[in-house]
Structures are given as C-alpha cells and as structure tokens.
Coordinates of C-alpha atoms in Angstrom, one line a residue:
X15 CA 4.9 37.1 114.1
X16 CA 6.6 40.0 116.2
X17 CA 3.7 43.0 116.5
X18 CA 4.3 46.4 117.2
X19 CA 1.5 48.3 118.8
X20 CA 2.4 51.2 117.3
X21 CA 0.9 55.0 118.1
X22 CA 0.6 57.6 115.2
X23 CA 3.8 60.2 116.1
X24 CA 5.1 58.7 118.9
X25 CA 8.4 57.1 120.5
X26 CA 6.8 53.8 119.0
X27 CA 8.5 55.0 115.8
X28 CA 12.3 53.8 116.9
X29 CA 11.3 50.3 116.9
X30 CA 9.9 50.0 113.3
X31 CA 13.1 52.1 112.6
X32 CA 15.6 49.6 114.5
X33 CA 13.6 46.5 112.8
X34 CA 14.1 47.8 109.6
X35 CA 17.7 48.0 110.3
X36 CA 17.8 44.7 111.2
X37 CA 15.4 43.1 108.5
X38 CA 13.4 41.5 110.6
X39 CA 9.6 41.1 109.4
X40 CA 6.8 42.6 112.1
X41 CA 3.4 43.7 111.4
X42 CA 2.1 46.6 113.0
X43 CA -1.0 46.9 114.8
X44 CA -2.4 50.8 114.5
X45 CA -3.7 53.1 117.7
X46 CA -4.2 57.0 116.7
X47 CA -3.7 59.6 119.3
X48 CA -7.3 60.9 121.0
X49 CA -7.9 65.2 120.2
X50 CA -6.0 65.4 123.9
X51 CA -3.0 63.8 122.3
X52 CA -3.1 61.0 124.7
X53 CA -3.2 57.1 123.5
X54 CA -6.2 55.5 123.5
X55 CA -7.8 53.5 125.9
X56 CA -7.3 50.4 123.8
X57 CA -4.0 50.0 124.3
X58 CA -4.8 49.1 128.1
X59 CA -5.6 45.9 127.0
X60 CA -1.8 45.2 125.3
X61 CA 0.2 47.1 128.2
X62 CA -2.0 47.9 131.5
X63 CA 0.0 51.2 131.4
X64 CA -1.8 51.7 128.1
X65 CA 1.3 53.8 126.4
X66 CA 3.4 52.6 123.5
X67 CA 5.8 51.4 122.4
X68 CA 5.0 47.9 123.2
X69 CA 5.9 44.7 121.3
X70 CA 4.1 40.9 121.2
X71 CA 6.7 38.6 120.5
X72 CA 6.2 34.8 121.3
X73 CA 3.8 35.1 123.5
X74 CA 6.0 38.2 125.1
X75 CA 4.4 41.2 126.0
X76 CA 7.4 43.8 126.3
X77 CA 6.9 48.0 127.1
X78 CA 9.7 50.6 127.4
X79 CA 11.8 51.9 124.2
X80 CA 15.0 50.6 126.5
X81 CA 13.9 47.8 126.9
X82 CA 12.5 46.6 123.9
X83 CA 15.7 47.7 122.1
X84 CA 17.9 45.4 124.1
X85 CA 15.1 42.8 123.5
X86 CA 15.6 42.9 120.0
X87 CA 19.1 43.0 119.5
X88 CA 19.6 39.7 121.7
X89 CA 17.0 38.1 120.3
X90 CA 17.5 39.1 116.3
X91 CA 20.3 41.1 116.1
X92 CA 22.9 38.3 115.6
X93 CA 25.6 41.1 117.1
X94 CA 24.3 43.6 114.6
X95 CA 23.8 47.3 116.4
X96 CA 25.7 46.8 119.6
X97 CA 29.5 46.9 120.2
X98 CA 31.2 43.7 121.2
X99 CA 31.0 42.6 125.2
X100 CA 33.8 44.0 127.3
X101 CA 34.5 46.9 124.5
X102 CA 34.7 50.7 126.3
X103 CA 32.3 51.3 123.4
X104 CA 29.6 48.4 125.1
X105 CA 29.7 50.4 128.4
X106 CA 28.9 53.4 126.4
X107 CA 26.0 51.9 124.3
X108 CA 24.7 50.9 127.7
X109 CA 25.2 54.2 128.8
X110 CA 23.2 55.9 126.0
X111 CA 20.5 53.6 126.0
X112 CA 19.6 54.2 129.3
X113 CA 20.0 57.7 129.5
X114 CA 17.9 58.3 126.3
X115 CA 14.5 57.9 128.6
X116 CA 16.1 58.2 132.0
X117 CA 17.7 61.9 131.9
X118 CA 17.5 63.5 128.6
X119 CA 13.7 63.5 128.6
X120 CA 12.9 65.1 131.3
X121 CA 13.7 68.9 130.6
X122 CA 12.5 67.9 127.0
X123 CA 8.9 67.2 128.8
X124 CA 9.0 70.1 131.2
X125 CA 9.8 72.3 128.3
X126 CA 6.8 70.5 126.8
X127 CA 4.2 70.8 129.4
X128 CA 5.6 74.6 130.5
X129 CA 4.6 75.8 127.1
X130 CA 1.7 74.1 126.7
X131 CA -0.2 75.3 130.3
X132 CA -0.6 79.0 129.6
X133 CA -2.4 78.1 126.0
X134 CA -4.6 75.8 128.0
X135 CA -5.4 77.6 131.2
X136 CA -8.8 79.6 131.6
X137 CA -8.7 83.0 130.0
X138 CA -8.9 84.4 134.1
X139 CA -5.9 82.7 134.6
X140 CA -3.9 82.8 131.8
X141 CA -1.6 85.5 132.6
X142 CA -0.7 83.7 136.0
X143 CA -0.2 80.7 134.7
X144 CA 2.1 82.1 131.8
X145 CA 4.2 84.1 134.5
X146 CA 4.5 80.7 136.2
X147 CA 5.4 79.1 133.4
X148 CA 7.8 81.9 132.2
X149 CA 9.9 81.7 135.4
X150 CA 10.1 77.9 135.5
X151 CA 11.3 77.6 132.2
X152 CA 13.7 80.4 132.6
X153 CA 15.2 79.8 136.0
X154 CA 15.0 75.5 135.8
X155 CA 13.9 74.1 132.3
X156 CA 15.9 76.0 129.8
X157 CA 19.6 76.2 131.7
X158 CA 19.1 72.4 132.4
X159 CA 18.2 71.6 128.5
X160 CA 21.0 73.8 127.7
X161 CA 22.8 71.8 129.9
X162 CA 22.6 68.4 128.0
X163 CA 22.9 69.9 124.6
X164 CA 26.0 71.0 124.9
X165 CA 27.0 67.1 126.5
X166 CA 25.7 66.1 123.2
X167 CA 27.3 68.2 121.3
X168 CA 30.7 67.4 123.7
X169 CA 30.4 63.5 123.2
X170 CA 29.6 63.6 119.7
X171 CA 33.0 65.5 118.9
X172 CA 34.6 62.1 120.9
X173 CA 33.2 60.2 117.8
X174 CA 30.8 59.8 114.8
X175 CA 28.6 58.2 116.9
X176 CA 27.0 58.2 120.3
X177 CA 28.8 54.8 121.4
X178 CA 31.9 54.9 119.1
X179 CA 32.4 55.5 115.5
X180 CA 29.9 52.6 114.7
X181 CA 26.5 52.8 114.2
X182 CA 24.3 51.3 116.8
X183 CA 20.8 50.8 118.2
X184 CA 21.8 53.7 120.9
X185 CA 22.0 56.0 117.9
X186 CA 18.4 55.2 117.3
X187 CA 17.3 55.2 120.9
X188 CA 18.9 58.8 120.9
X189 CA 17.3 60.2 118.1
X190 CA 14.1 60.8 119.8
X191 CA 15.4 63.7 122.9
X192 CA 18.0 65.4 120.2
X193 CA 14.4 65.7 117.6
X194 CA 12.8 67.2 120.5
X195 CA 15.8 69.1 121.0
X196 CA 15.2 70.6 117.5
X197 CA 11.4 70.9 117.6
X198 CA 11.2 72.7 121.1
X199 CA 14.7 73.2 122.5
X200 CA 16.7 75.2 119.8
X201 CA 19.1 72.4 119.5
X202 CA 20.4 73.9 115.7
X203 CA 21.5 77.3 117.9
X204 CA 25.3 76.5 118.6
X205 CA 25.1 72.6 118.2
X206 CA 26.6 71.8 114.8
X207 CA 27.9 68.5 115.5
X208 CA 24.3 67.6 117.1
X209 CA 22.6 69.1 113.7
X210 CA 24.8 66.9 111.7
X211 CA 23.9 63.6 113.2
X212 CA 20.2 64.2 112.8
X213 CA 21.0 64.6 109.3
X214 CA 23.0 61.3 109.3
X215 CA 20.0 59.4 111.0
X216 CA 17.2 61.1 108.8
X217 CA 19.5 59.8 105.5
X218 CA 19.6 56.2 106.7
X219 CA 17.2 54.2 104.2
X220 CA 16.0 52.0 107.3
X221 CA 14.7 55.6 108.9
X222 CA 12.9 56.2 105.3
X223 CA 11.4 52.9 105.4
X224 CA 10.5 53.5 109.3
X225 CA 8.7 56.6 107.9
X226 CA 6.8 55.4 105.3
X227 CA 5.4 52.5 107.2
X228 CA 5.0 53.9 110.3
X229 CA 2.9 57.4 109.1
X230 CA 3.8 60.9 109.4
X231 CA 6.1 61.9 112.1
X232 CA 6.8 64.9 114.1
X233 CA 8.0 65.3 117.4
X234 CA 7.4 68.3 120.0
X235 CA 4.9 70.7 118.3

C-alpha cells in the first residue's frame, strides 16, 4: 500500500491533503519533530536526505512535494486535479507547481530564520545579531515577500484559481508559502483575494480529513 512518511507540522501535510482528494487509500507512517524542530534521524533510512515529505509506493521511494504531486496525479489521478495537456491552464499548473518550492519559499524561510537568530543568539550577542537581522529583513527579506504577495494577489484576480478557474493539485501545492504568508508575512494586510482562497482551501472536506489524520497543523510560528 502507498506510505506516507509523514512529519508532525510539516509540508508532508499536502500529500495526505491531495490523497484525500483523490480517494486513494495510504497509510501513514509517523516521525515527530526533535525540541530543535528538525526531523528525526530516522527518516535517513526512508530518504538519505532524511526530510519529508517522502512516499513508498511499489517499491518507489519518492521525495520533493513537486514531485510527488505530479507522481500521484499520473499514477491515480485518472485526469482528476490537473488541466487537460496542451490547455494555457496546463502550462500554468506546471508553472505553479514548480514555483511553490522553487521561488516562493525562499523569502518565506529568510523571514523565518531572520526572526528566529536574535531569540537564539548568546545574550553578548543578541543585540548585534538583531541589528543584523533587522536590516536584512528590512532592506532584502520583506520588500521581496512583499513582492510575491501582491503576484498572488495579481494572478488570483486572473481567476478563482491558481491555474484557471478549476480546482487543481497546484492549488494544494500553493497553499503551503500563502499559510506562511499568513503566519509570518502579513499576507491578510492588503491581500483580499489571497485571504479568500485560504478560506476556500481550509473549507474543502478533503483539507478536514487531511487535518484530522494528519495531527495538528501550523505553519511558521
């Protein structure tokens, strides 16, 4: 049976939410987050990168939300979740998916990891390290985050949806950067049309289901 290795609050969460979309049956191996909030080592021996999510499926070992995603839908979707091939809305599922991980993250995790190193620093050096920290995120992290909300907020004016005005599996890989958005980023200030998809994702019963299986859930504090 398909297995998700699957990390207490963690990205790991949008595949039990896309295979409760689909109705496909899983079972779902458990790994809790160490006091440091990183994975534990025993996920090394499912993925050598030892991170999640990662999937067992026929003898398939597969890592990467992108990835898995587009593993799914070929191999259970039965053209559920994705536009049709050679569609204007295909190209921009394609798009979505891949930008999920490969751009919108990455301010998401400097804002992360700026905020986070003056609360850990030694006491001598917390006020450097803050001042550091202050400039970076007012000079780089926060235009550039501002930056991409306001795409979001552009693109979902286009349409309902991020690849048209269907429902698709890039709708779920997006989910994750625009919840960081609202945990850390201050996505409800001036993004209405942003705010109102996150409602329409968090009312889908498959999300519920997702939620209730998967454990508590909270992204970015």
């Amino acid at each position: 049976m398909l297995t998700v290795h699957h990390l207490n609050n963690s990205r790991s969460q949008r595949v039990l939410w896309l295979l409760e979309e689909l109705g496909v049956p899983y079972e779902i191996v458990r790994y809790q987050r160490q006091p440091d909030m990183r994975a534990p080592k025993e996920l090394r021996a499912i993925h050598p990168l030892g991170k999640s999510p990662v999937i067992t499926d026929n003898g398939n070992t597969i890592a990467e939300s992108g990835a898995i995603i587009e593993y799914l839908i070929a191999t259970y979707g039965n053209g559920r979740l994705i536009p049709p091939p050679d569609t204007p809305e295909r190209l921009r599922f394609t798009y979505w998916l891949h930008y999920a991980e490969g751009s919108a993250m990455s301010p998401l995790l400097l804002k992360l990891l700026f905020t986070l190193m003056p609360k850990r620093a030694p006491a001598l050096l917390r006020p450097l390290v803050r001042k550091v920290s202050n400039q970076a995120l007012t000079a780089l992290v926060n235009p550039q985050l501002k930056q991409h909300m306001d795409y979001w907020e552009g693109e979902l004016g286009k349409s309902e949806w991020f690849a048209g005005n269907e429902f698709t599996a890039a709708d779920i890989q997006m989910s994750f950067p625009l919840e960081a958005a609202q945990a850390r980023g201050g996505l409800e200030q001036g993004h209405p049309k942003a705010m109102a998809f996150l409602d329409r994702i968090h009312a889908r019963p498959a999300y519920a289901r997702a939620l209730e299986k998967g454990g508590p859930y909270q992204v970015g504090r």
